[in-house]
Amino acid sequence: MWAFPKPFLGSLSFKSFCRVVLLLLIAAAPLWARPQAAPGLSLPGLLPGLSAPGSSASWNIVLLLTLLTLIPAIVLSMTPFVRLLVVFHFLRQALGTQTTPSNQTLIGLSLILTFFLMQPVGAAIYSDAIVPLDAGHITAMAALDRSIVPMRHFMLKYAREKDLALFVELAHEPRPARPEDLGMRIVAPAYLLSELQAGFRIGAALFLPFLVIDLVTAAITTSVGMMQLPPVIISTPLKILLFVVVDGWNLLIGSLMRSFA
């Protein structure tokens, strides 16, 4: 049901996407600080519980910037963003609309749907890790350990057992008694591989009805001797008309959302 078409890597402006995400996070950074945070380079309010006595503010800045750099990779590999974007690119190719919708539109739609799907996970991380960390009840490392639990539970729900077994074997680790005992080293790549597989399955299912239209159009144009007219010129409007008539976006988004139920 789910994956990652090759054109995504070539046509998608990944660097631009990363820059946008980083700029938004940096712009929102002042909202994370506590009101009593000291001005200047010291960032105790940005990452409460991270600073230890004697630690330098420069290391806090380095760690913060490192976390911001990893945010795009986390969004791409540990959320439904991969499956959603892959399916949308397959749909665009199946319709034959080339660059419509644009990459920016597909990325924005994928991000909005990702935030919608990940809201329960984010709420769990906030209540279990961020709130105690902000209150000073736990350290930053303890908050990190707590935040991993909801993410691992979410990824295990959609990671295939076959992919989990593959990475357990590649890591030369003993088979655990239950999936919850697996570390993120195993769960994260297995989840990403499962999402890629799911995306390609959904993409293949999307291609079938439009492929039939292409075949029928090509057969008709060839039989009537219209050799100079490319069949795609006739089939593309027919495919778009069919997609609009059946309310394709509603059906597709609804099916994608239910696949994460």
Tab-separated table of C-alpha atoms in Angstrom:
chain	number	residue	atom	x	y	z
A	1	MET	CA	0.000	0.000	0.000
A	2	TRP	CA	2.849	2.389	0.312
A	3	ALA	CA	7.434	4.417	-1.246
A	4	PHE	CA	9.810	6.808	-3.052
A	5	PRO	CA	9.902	7.399	-6.787
A	6	LYS	CA	13.246	8.286	-8.287
A	7	PRO	CA	12.021	11.599	-9.780
A	8	PHE	CA	11.542	12.817	-6.226
A	9	LEU	CA	15.292	12.809	-5.700
A	10	GLY	CA	16.001	14.650	-8.911
A	11	SER	CA	13.177	17.155	-9.296
A	12	LEU	CA	12.345	17.898	-5.660
A	13	SER	CA	14.225	20.866	-4.229
A	14	PHE	CA	15.274	19.119	-1.042
A	15	LYS	CA	17.831	21.777	-0.091
A	16	SER	CA	15.206	24.490	-0.391
A	17	PHE	CA	12.834	22.444	1.751
A	18	CYS	CA	15.508	22.014	4.432
A	19	ARG	CA	16.243	25.732	4.416
A	20	VAL	CA	12.563	26.584	4.860
A	21	VAL	CA	12.205	24.201	7.797
A	22	LEU	CA	15.343	25.536	9.483
A	23	LEU	CA	14.290	29.155	8.976
A	24	LEU	CA	10.880	28.464	10.503
A	25	LEU	CA	12.434	26.726	13.489
A	26	ILE	CA	14.969	29.517	14.034
A	27	ALA	CA	12.227	32.122	13.734
A	28	ALA	CA	10.170	30.273	16.356
A	29	ALA	CA	13.121	29.743	18.688
A	30	PRO	CA	12.390	32.837	20.835
A	31	LEU	CA	8.982	31.348	21.663
A	32	TRP	CA	10.677	28.385	23.352
A	33	ALA	CA	12.694	30.481	25.773
A	34	ARG	CA	11.510	31.067	29.294
A	35	PRO	CA	10.545	34.624	30.186
A	36	GLN	CA	13.345	34.783	32.744
A	37	ALA	CA	16.016	33.640	30.289
A	38	ALA	CA	19.055	35.858	30.367
A	39	PRO	CA	19.808	37.808	27.196
A	40	GLY	CA	22.898	37.240	25.128
A	41	LEU	CA	24.450	33.972	24.037
A	42	SER	CA	23.352	31.976	27.048
A	43	LEU	CA	20.434	29.691	26.132
A	44	PRO	CA	19.222	28.085	29.359
A	45	GLY	CA	15.624	28.845	28.453
A	46	LEU	CA	15.829	27.288	25.034
A	47	LEU	CA	16.887	23.895	26.323
A	48	PRO	CA	16.031	23.747	30.023
A	49	GLY	CA	17.802	20.991	31.839
A	50	LEU	CA	20.473	20.772	29.176
A	51	SER	CA	22.973	23.080	30.787
A	52	ALA	CA	25.072	21.771	33.602
A	53	PRO	CA	27.133	23.886	35.987
A	54	GLY	CA	30.298	24.923	34.243
A	55	SER	CA	29.092	24.130	30.719
A	56	SER	CA	29.705	26.827	28.130
A	57	ALA	CA	27.006	28.590	26.167
A	58	SER	CA	28.875	27.886	22.956
A	59	TRP	CA	28.332	24.138	23.357
A	60	ASN	CA	24.630	24.759	23.929
A	61	ILE	CA	24.515	26.710	20.670
A	62	VAL	CA	26.357	23.954	18.817
A	63	LEU	CA	23.968	21.327	20.162
A	64	LEU	CA	20.921	23.446	19.310
A	65	LEU	CA	22.092	24.041	15.746
A	66	THR	CA	22.851	20.334	15.380
A	67	LEU	CA	19.320	19.463	16.454
A	68	LEU	CA	17.899	21.995	14.009
A	69	THR	CA	19.975	20.459	11.224
A	70	LEU	CA	18.576	17.007	11.984
A	71	ILE	CA	14.945	18.152	11.969
A	72	PRO	CA	14.464	17.758	8.167
A	73	ALA	CA	15.954	14.256	8.255
A	74	ILE	CA	13.648	13.306	11.136
A	75	VAL	CA	10.600	14.674	9.284
A	76	LEU	CA	11.574	12.752	6.148
A	77	SER	CA	12.451	9.413	7.719
A	78	MET	CA	10.429	9.026	10.920
A	79	THR	CA	6.992	10.371	9.973
A	80	PRO	CA	4.287	9.620	7.355
A	81	PHE	CA	5.794	12.368	5.182
A	82	VAL	CA	7.641	9.819	3.028
A	83	ARG	CA	4.583	7.779	2.104
A	84	LEU	CA	2.435	10.824	1.441
A	85	LEU	CA	4.916	12.603	-0.797
A	86	VAL	CA	5.756	9.474	-2.764
A	87	VAL	CA	2.076	8.782	-3.456
A	88	PHE	CA	1.490	12.361	-4.592
A	89	HIS	CA	4.408	12.179	-7.011
A	90	PHE	CA	3.117	8.887	-8.404
A	91	LEU	CA	-0.309	10.473	-8.863
A	92	ARG	CA	1.172	13.395	-10.775
A	93	GLN	CA	3.055	11.040	-13.062
A	94	ALA	CA	-0.035	8.880	-13.596
A	95	LEU	CA	-2.097	11.934	-14.572
A	96	GLY	CA	0.660	13.089	-16.903
A	97	THR	CA	0.443	16.702	-15.705
A	98	GLN	CA	4.248	17.084	-15.522
A	99	THR	CA	4.715	19.885	-12.942
A	100	THR	CA	1.122	20.380	-11.811
A	101	PRO	CA	0.679	20.427	-8.852
A	102	SER	CA	4.108	21.918	-8.227
A	103	ASN	CA	6.693	20.375	-5.911
A	104	GLN	CA	6.085	23.132	-3.383
A	105	THR	CA	2.361	22.381	-3.345
A	106	LEU	CA	2.919	18.657	-2.851
A	107	ILE	CA	5.475	19.261	-0.099
A	108	GLY	CA	3.132	21.677	1.680
A	109	LEU	CA	0.208	19.256	1.480
A	110	SER	CA	2.403	16.402	2.714
A	111	LEU	CA	3.655	18.484	5.647
A	112	ILE	CA	0.146	19.537	6.680
A	113	LEU	CA	-1.109	15.951	6.567
A	114	THR	CA	2.008	14.811	8.437
A	115	PHE	CA	1.353	17.319	11.221
A	116	PHE	CA	-2.276	16.135	11.320
A	117	LEU	CA	-1.232	12.484	11.692
A	118	MET	CA	1.611	13.131	14.130
A	119	GLN	CA	-0.378	15.404	16.461
A	120	PRO	CA	-1.181	12.603	18.971
A	121	VAL	CA	2.483	11.573	19.019
A	122	GLY	CA	3.574	15.180	19.493
A	123	ALA	CA	1.070	15.635	22.324
A	124	ALA	CA	2.405	12.512	24.048
A	125	ILE	CA	6.003	13.716	23.719
A	126	TYR	CA	5.058	17.138	25.049
A	127	SER	CA	3.262	15.803	28.128
A	128	ASP	CA	5.761	13.032	28.909
A	129	ALA	CA	9.038	14.789	28.129
A	130	ILE	CA	8.784	18.525	27.456
A	131	VAL	CA	6.606	19.473	30.431
A	132	PRO	CA	8.761	17.655	33.043
A	133	LEU	CA	11.911	18.998	31.390
A	134	ASP	CA	10.613	22.559	31.443
A	135	ALA	CA	9.686	22.161	35.101
A	136	GLY	CA	13.192	20.928	35.888
A	137	HIS	CA	12.041	17.520	37.135
A	138	ILE	CA	14.132	15.553	34.633
A	139	THR	CA	17.319	16.087	32.669
A	140	ALA	CA	17.575	16.581	28.934
A	141	MET	CA	18.816	13.023	28.404
A	142	ALA	CA	15.882	11.635	30.403
A	143	ALA	CA	13.527	13.765	28.309
A	144	LEU	CA	15.121	12.384	25.155
A	145	ASP	CA	14.591	8.816	26.377
A	146	ARG	CA	10.954	9.571	27.149
A	147	SER	CA	10.347	11.218	23.777
A	148	ILE	CA	11.674	8.140	21.951
A	149	VAL	CA	8.954	5.898	23.404
A	150	PRO	CA	5.941	7.435	21.532
A	151	MET	CA	7.969	7.673	18.316
A	152	ARG	CA	9.058	4.045	18.535
A	153	HIS	CA	5.497	2.931	19.242
A	154	PHE	CA	4.253	4.849	16.193
A	155	MET	CA	6.933	3.458	13.878
A	156	LEU	CA	6.538	-0.106	15.117
A	157	LYS	CA	2.841	0.093	14.295
A	158	TYR	CA	3.623	0.528	10.584
A	159	ALA	CA	6.983	-1.214	10.233
A	160	ARG	CA	6.739	-4.627	8.630
A	161	GLU	CA	8.004	-7.596	10.606
A	162	LYS	CA	10.026	-8.649	7.574
A	163	ASP	CA	11.917	-5.344	7.548
A	164	LEU	CA	12.488	-5.451	11.297
A	165	ALA	CA	13.898	-8.969	10.998
A	166	LEU	CA	16.188	-7.816	8.183
A	167	PHE	CA	17.826	-5.082	10.233
A	168	VAL	CA	18.037	-7.284	13.315
A	169	GLU	CA	19.984	-9.725	11.185
A	170	LEU	CA	22.168	-7.007	9.664
A	171	ALA	CA	22.933	-5.603	13.121
A	172	HIS	CA	23.890	-9.105	14.375
A	173	GLU	CA	21.617	-8.691	17.379
A	174	PRO	CA	19.623	-11.460	19.073
A	175	ARG	CA	15.930	-11.652	18.231
A	176	PRO	CA	14.043	-9.783	20.977
A	177	ALA	CA	11.148	-11.249	22.907
A	178	ARG	CA	8.843	-8.456	21.706
A	179	PRO	CA	9.079	-5.587	19.194
A	180	GLU	CA	9.092	-2.977	21.967
A	181	ASP	CA	12.541	-4.200	22.995
A	182	LEU	CA	14.048	-3.127	19.683
A	183	GLY	CA	16.208	-0.030	19.645
A	184	MET	CA	15.800	2.934	17.331
A	185	ARG	CA	18.822	1.689	15.369
A	186	ILE	CA	16.588	-1.148	14.133
A	187	VAL	CA	13.168	0.495	14.160
A	188	ALA	CA	14.004	3.688	12.224
A	189	PRO	CA	15.460	2.102	9.043
A	190	ALA	CA	12.861	-0.680	9.100
A	191	TYR	CA	10.061	1.887	9.308
A	192	LEU	CA	11.507	3.917	6.437
A	193	LEU	CA	11.863	0.818	4.284
A	194	SER	CA	8.269	-0.177	5.053
A	195	GLU	CA	7.032	3.292	4.120
A	196	LEU	CA	8.875	3.140	0.804
A	197	GLN	CA	7.297	-0.231	0.065
A	198	ALA	CA	3.868	1.095	0.997
A	199	GLY	CA	4.270	4.155	-1.217
A	200	PHE	CA	5.157	2.061	-4.244
A	201	ARG	CA	2.168	-0.214	-3.653
A	202	ILE	CA	-0.224	2.707	-3.527
A	203	GLY	CA	1.472	4.271	-6.543
A	204	ALA	CA	1.091	1.075	-8.563
A	205	ALA	CA	-2.607	0.944	-7.685
A	206	LEU	CA	-3.012	4.572	-8.776
A	207	PHE	CA	-1.353	3.940	-12.116
A	208	LEU	CA	-3.695	1.107	-13.186
A	209	PRO	CA	-6.889	3.055	-14.078
A	210	PHE	CA	-4.909	5.783	-15.846
A	211	LEU	CA	-2.866	3.173	-17.688
A	212	VAL	CA	-6.097	1.697	-19.054
A	213	ILE	CA	-7.093	5.122	-20.389
A	214	ASP	CA	-3.678	5.494	-22.058
A	215	LEU	CA	-3.961	2.065	-23.690
A	216	VAL	CA	-7.500	2.629	-24.939
A	217	THR	CA	-6.631	6.075	-26.286
A	218	ALA	CA	-3.533	4.759	-28.052
A	219	ALA	CA	-5.495	1.883	-29.587
A	220	ILE	CA	-8.254	4.189	-30.865
A	221	THR	CA	-5.926	6.813	-32.329
A	222	THR	CA	-3.873	4.101	-34.044
A	223	SER	CA	-6.915	2.335	-35.464
A	224	VAL	CA	-8.310	5.515	-37.035
A	225	GLY	CA	-4.950	6.407	-38.540
A	226	MET	CA	-4.120	9.414	-36.356
A	227	MET	CA	-0.416	8.682	-36.419
A	228	GLN	CA	0.698	12.326	-36.227
A	229	LEU	CA	-1.259	13.039	-33.034
A	230	PRO	CA	0.423	11.730	-29.861
A	231	PRO	CA	-2.079	9.740	-27.770
A	232	VAL	CA	-0.963	11.563	-24.607
A	233	ILE	CA	-2.514	14.803	-25.917
A	234	ILE	CA	-5.932	13.116	-25.861
A	235	SER	CA	-5.481	10.856	-22.826
A	236	THR	CA	-4.250	13.568	-20.432
A	237	PRO	CA	-7.481	15.633	-20.482
A	238	LEU	CA	-9.512	12.427	-20.178
A	239	LYS	CA	-7.501	11.328	-17.125
A	240	ILE	CA	-7.863	14.735	-15.483
A	241	LEU	CA	-11.603	14.740	-16.219
A	242	LEU	CA	-11.984	11.274	-14.706
A	243	PHE	CA	-10.022	12.279	-11.611
A	244	VAL	CA	-12.171	15.380	-11.118
A	245	VAL	CA	-15.482	13.586	-11.729
A	246	VAL	CA	-14.805	10.901	-9.112
A	247	ASP	CA	-13.543	13.547	-6.634
A	248	GLY	CA	-10.111	11.962	-6.711
A	249	TRP	CA	-8.402	14.183	-4.143
A	250	ASN	CA	-11.037	13.417	-1.525
A	251	LEU	CA	-10.824	9.691	-2.204
A	252	LEU	CA	-7.022	9.661	-2.218
A	253	ILE	CA	-6.539	11.715	0.942
A	254	GLY	CA	-9.233	9.748	2.728
A	255	SER	CA	-7.614	6.439	1.788
A	256	LEU	CA	-4.163	7.665	2.837
A	257	MET	CA	-5.424	8.891	6.200
A	258	ARG	CA	-7.254	5.613	6.844
A	259	SER	CA	-4.099	3.668	6.027
A	260	PHE	CA	-2.582	5.175	9.206
A	261	ALA	CA	-5.605	4.343	11.373
